[in-house]
């Protein structure tokens, strides 16, 4: 009824291959984009204070969506489990810091995009063991990357310009006369900047996964021997997945520190964060870009909304709510893994299916 | 199922929208409390949060607030996590926050650049960025009563007074993170000047509870004194390991985050003789602490276990609250207003006087050394004293030992200059 592709004929190959072949999907995306671009930067979220909605919810959600898409490329599309996400984000952040302090006059957007390449190189290097080992063994190898990089962030003082605080402190940078990093940046500017990155990277990721490269990743995931037999090169495919995934993580790490946090110690890139990002991907749906959006938004906002609800509706102590939301997230992950292993993305597909045939049951 | 979900979500959304917070009432002093009662460091975060909360609640119950305005506290849980710290900051700053006590170096570093923009001062009491003690560079940040560098210089002075430093070997065991590494430049500078030898023993965050390797090295190096910059589980582990290699406890000095009851109670008799630096009085023998017990703890308004009242970290929380309260009343006097703003609070923090006479009036005679707010000096006078563990409790063993200001100040100024070097837009202040 609401979702009906009957009557929408494709008359050319180009139409058939477009990213959203169904008209309703296109309308839906346009509405979401309009809300994200024209409503949120000016009004925030309904019921929440503006700067809180922007700085504590929207900006981090957009940044973590980039992380989730990156991790999903590796875990969901290529089937290589990684626990080094936090550290790869750190590589991006430290690279961005070094680059922008060396070249203070270069546009920060270019610096952020460039720092992703440093992260991609490091990611590809730590992806090398994936050619020989799989599954749990690969998890251990990426965990080693996580710990090694954390060690570097503490020990290699050059990385943080020998600051006595051992942290990277973000200098103020302007783009076209607008302050985009540092404390003086307006929330709306920062939000629109990260949103721009997200839209760009989503378009790239969407086209990568439905093209030749992405199909190679999925072949490797589904059966690597068969993929090799029909001509997919494991070396190139796996390393490209690691590189692209780390690129996304690096960009999101740089954005996290420069646009959101403003200063960061190694603690912002520790293994707990790696787990958090993995939860986002699993919860949202492995092998789905829409799922990355939903997973990041859900895992990040759920505890905050729980806390707000507890405070406003039942006047519960936030400390108790903190613990309750930890328990609830854990329980939800177990529940989702049992009931819907394909995550929120699959739930959305089911909803779509229902809408399509509504009001009939079949 | 789907229908229920949708109705549920809608109800929740409506409920949230309907309950947007009401505006501030007239005479209220809103103080956000960034605390950590969960997470790996909760053992230290809980008593501190209790002390801070209970002192201000006591002022509300006993005096009706500060200068006639009630103190409104809002606790926000950070779990010692920098990202949650941002969330807490954003959730509370719009409600008229007067001052932030971030209680974590990571969160402090994020708030330092935000403070001048939002005009809310940051009081990082004895943690955070040492350089923030330079008031001309950091008008909005305060590290009263002292910084890590001053503390280290007081510790070295204590060693010098108790057997001399010249020709001795000093071992430094530290958490291998920004916090633990902070005093290293000072140590490296002072070692040749004061004629002692230095041996470093870093402990990685993940090995906090497995330090046998480090202590094996300590046994090899045979330092005359050990100094520790630890936090959380690292402290008790280090003391146990020191006991195992029979390192003399009365030559083992912990900094003020390494010598609390939470660290020593699990060690008990083994840690007898262990020395710690501190800047806030211990025990409950102060009239103000007695008032806290009477008005807050016994009234059931405290989350603290009554036996922990008067512990090192509890009293440090109290001291933090005392500085906040004194700065508020100084600001009230200067502006003539009952409810003040963050900018007024900054003036208060630069102008309060907490000398022994004032401490006596507050019921805290002898609790700590003199502290005076100042425009140039956002660090304070030090007042670090030493305490010793007797197997079941801490006993004060020294008077306050002044830091070596002549050595520390240039280092602080150098660090402050380095901080703003790559930030051309950074705004300092000139002091008249």
GROMACS .gro file of C-alpha atoms in nm, chain A residues 46-49 51-52 55-56 64 97 101 147 150-151 154-155 157 160-161 163-167 169-173 183-184 190 256 260-268 270-271 273 276-277 300 304-305 307-309 311-313 317-319 322-323 351 354, chain B residues 2 12-13 15-17 19-21 35 37-38 74-84 86-88 90-95 104-107 109-110 113-115 117 129 149 174 176-179 181-182 185 202 205-206 303 415 418-419 422-425:
model
  126
   46UNK     CA    1   1.264   1.790   1.974
   47UNK     CA    2   1.246   1.792   2.352
   48UNK     CA    3   1.620   1.830   2.409
   49UNK     CA    4   1.822   2.139   2.470
   51UNK     CA    5   2.357   2.237   2.229
   52UNK     CA    6   2.307   1.914   2.420
   55UNK     CA    7   2.714   1.812   2.091
   56UNK     CA    8   2.614   1.507   2.289
   64UNK     CA    9   3.030   0.695   1.480
   97UNK     CA   10   4.712   1.639   1.458
  101UNK     CA   11   5.053   2.128   1.319
  147UNK     CA   12   4.753  -0.273   2.210
  150UNK     CA   13   4.785   0.231   2.217
  151UNK     CA   14   5.140   0.183   2.339
  154UNK     CA   15   5.160   0.690   2.494
  155UNK     CA   16   5.523   0.620   2.427
  157UNK     CA   17   5.604   1.151   2.232
  160UNK     CA   18   5.164   1.446   2.044
  161UNK     CA   19   5.438   1.705   1.988
  163UNK     CA   20   5.306   1.794   2.519
  164UNK     CA   21   5.360   1.741   2.890
  165UNK     CA   22   4.995   1.643   2.922
  166UNK     CA   23   5.045   1.356   2.677
  167UNK     CA   24   4.730   1.455   2.494
  169UNK     CA   25   4.495   1.943   2.188
  170UNK     CA   26   4.304   2.067   1.890
  171UNK     CA   27   4.402   2.405   1.747
  172UNK     CA   28   4.136   2.630   1.600
  173UNK     CA   29   4.093   2.596   1.225
  183UNK     CA   30   3.576   2.532   2.129
  184UNK     CA   31   3.468   2.846   1.945
  190UNK     CA   32   3.056   2.132   1.318
  256UNK     CA   33   3.599   1.267   1.663
  260UNK     CA   34   3.379   1.672   1.865
  261UNK     CA   35   3.608   1.616   2.166
  262UNK     CA   36   3.859   1.897   2.121
  263UNK     CA   37   4.134   1.710   2.307
  264UNK     CA   38   4.208   1.343   2.346
  265UNK     CA   39   4.425   1.109   2.541
  266UNK     CA   40   4.491   0.749   2.452
  267UNK     CA   41   4.190   0.655   2.664
  268UNK     CA   42   3.956   0.772   2.387
  270UNK     CA   43   4.109   0.206   2.396
  271UNK     CA   44   3.983  -0.145   2.342
  273UNK     CA   45   3.571   0.166   2.234
  276UNK     CA   46   3.150  -0.045   2.129
  277UNK     CA   47   3.198   0.001   1.755
  300UNK     CA   48   2.509   0.580   2.117
  304UNK     CA   49   2.160   0.886   2.692
  305UNK     CA   50   1.789   0.863   2.631
  307UNK     CA   51   1.922   0.848   3.147
  308UNK     CA   52   1.708   1.140   3.035
  309UNK     CA   53   1.389   0.937   3.059
  311UNK     CA   54   1.549   1.152   3.524
  312UNK     CA   55   1.243   1.319   3.379
  313UNK     CA   56   0.974   1.054   3.408
  317UNK     CA   57   1.929   0.871   4.012
  318UNK     CA   58   2.146   0.897   3.697
  319UNK     CA   59   2.406   0.667   3.850
  322UNK     CA   60   2.396   0.435   3.410
  323UNK     CA   61   2.419   0.085   3.548
  351UNK     CA   62   0.881  -0.353   0.814
  354UNK     CA   63   0.482  -0.549   0.569
  364UNK     CA   64   0.513  -0.346   1.585
  374UNK     CA   65   0.807   0.835   2.526
  375UNK     CA   66   0.873   1.111   2.278
  377UNK     CA   67   0.671   1.260   2.759
  378UNK     CA   68   1.022   1.390   2.692
  379UNK     CA   69   0.890   1.688   2.499
  381UNK     CA   70   0.900   1.782   3.048
  382UNK     CA   71   1.153   2.034   2.923
  383UNK     CA   72   1.331   2.169   3.221
  397UNK     CA   73   3.152   1.218   3.934
  399UNK     CA   74   3.069   0.601   4.079
  400UNK     CA   75   3.100   0.333   3.811
  436UNK     CA   76   2.329   1.786   3.980
  437UNK     CA   77   2.534   1.474   3.967
  438UNK     CA   78   2.635   1.337   3.629
  439UNK     CA   79   2.810   1.007   3.590
  440UNK     CA   80   3.123   1.012   3.374
  441UNK     CA   81   3.268   0.669   3.456
  442UNK     CA   82   3.606   0.850   3.418
  443UNK     CA   83   3.537   0.844   3.047
  444UNK     CA   84   3.620   1.150   2.839
  445UNK     CA   85   3.332   1.103   2.597
  446UNK     CA   86   3.074   1.075   2.872
  448UNK     CA   87   3.137   1.582   2.709
  449UNK     CA   88   2.784   1.452   2.742
  450UNK     CA   89   2.767   1.560   3.107
  452UNK     CA   90   2.656   1.962   2.750
  453UNK     CA   91   2.371   1.833   2.963
  454UNK     CA   92   2.446   2.070   3.252
  455UNK     CA   93   2.611   2.383   3.115
  456UNK     CA   94   2.285   2.534   2.994
  457UNK     CA   95   2.135   2.531   3.341
  466UNK     CA   96   3.950   1.350   3.535
  467UNK     CA   97   4.250   1.478   3.346
  468UNK     CA   98   4.102   1.372   3.013
  469UNK     CA   99   3.781   1.565   3.073
  471UNK     CA  100   4.178   1.887   2.888
  472UNK     CA  101   3.858   1.897   2.684
  475UNK     CA  102   3.933   2.544   2.570
  476UNK     CA  103   3.557   2.544   2.626
  477UNK     CA  104   3.569   2.740   2.951
  479UNK     CA  105   3.383   3.034   2.526
  491UNK     CA  106   4.703   2.038   3.317
  511UNK     CA  107   5.504   1.958   3.974
  536UNK     CA  108   5.436   0.563   3.762
  538UNK     CA  109   5.245   0.502   3.201
  539UNK     CA  110   4.992   0.760   3.088
  540UNK     CA  111   4.981   1.136   3.064
  541UNK     CA  112   4.914   1.162   3.435
  543UNK     CA  113   5.454   1.097   3.309
  544UNK     CA  114   5.377   1.454   3.397
  547UNK     CA  115   6.052   1.676   3.323
  564UNK     CA  116   5.675   0.267   3.417
  567UNK     CA  117   4.767   0.073   3.238
  568UNK     CA  118   4.695  -0.288   3.149
  665UNK     CA  119   2.530   0.812   4.992
  777UNK     CA  120   5.447   2.467   2.947
  780UNK     CA  121   5.394   2.576   2.468
  781UNK     CA  122   5.021   2.521   2.508
  784UNK     CA  123   5.011   2.651   1.819
  785UNK     CA  124   4.686   2.827   1.910
  786UNK     CA  125   4.717   3.185   1.785
  787UNK     CA  126   4.355   3.255   1.880
   0.00000   0.00000   0.00000
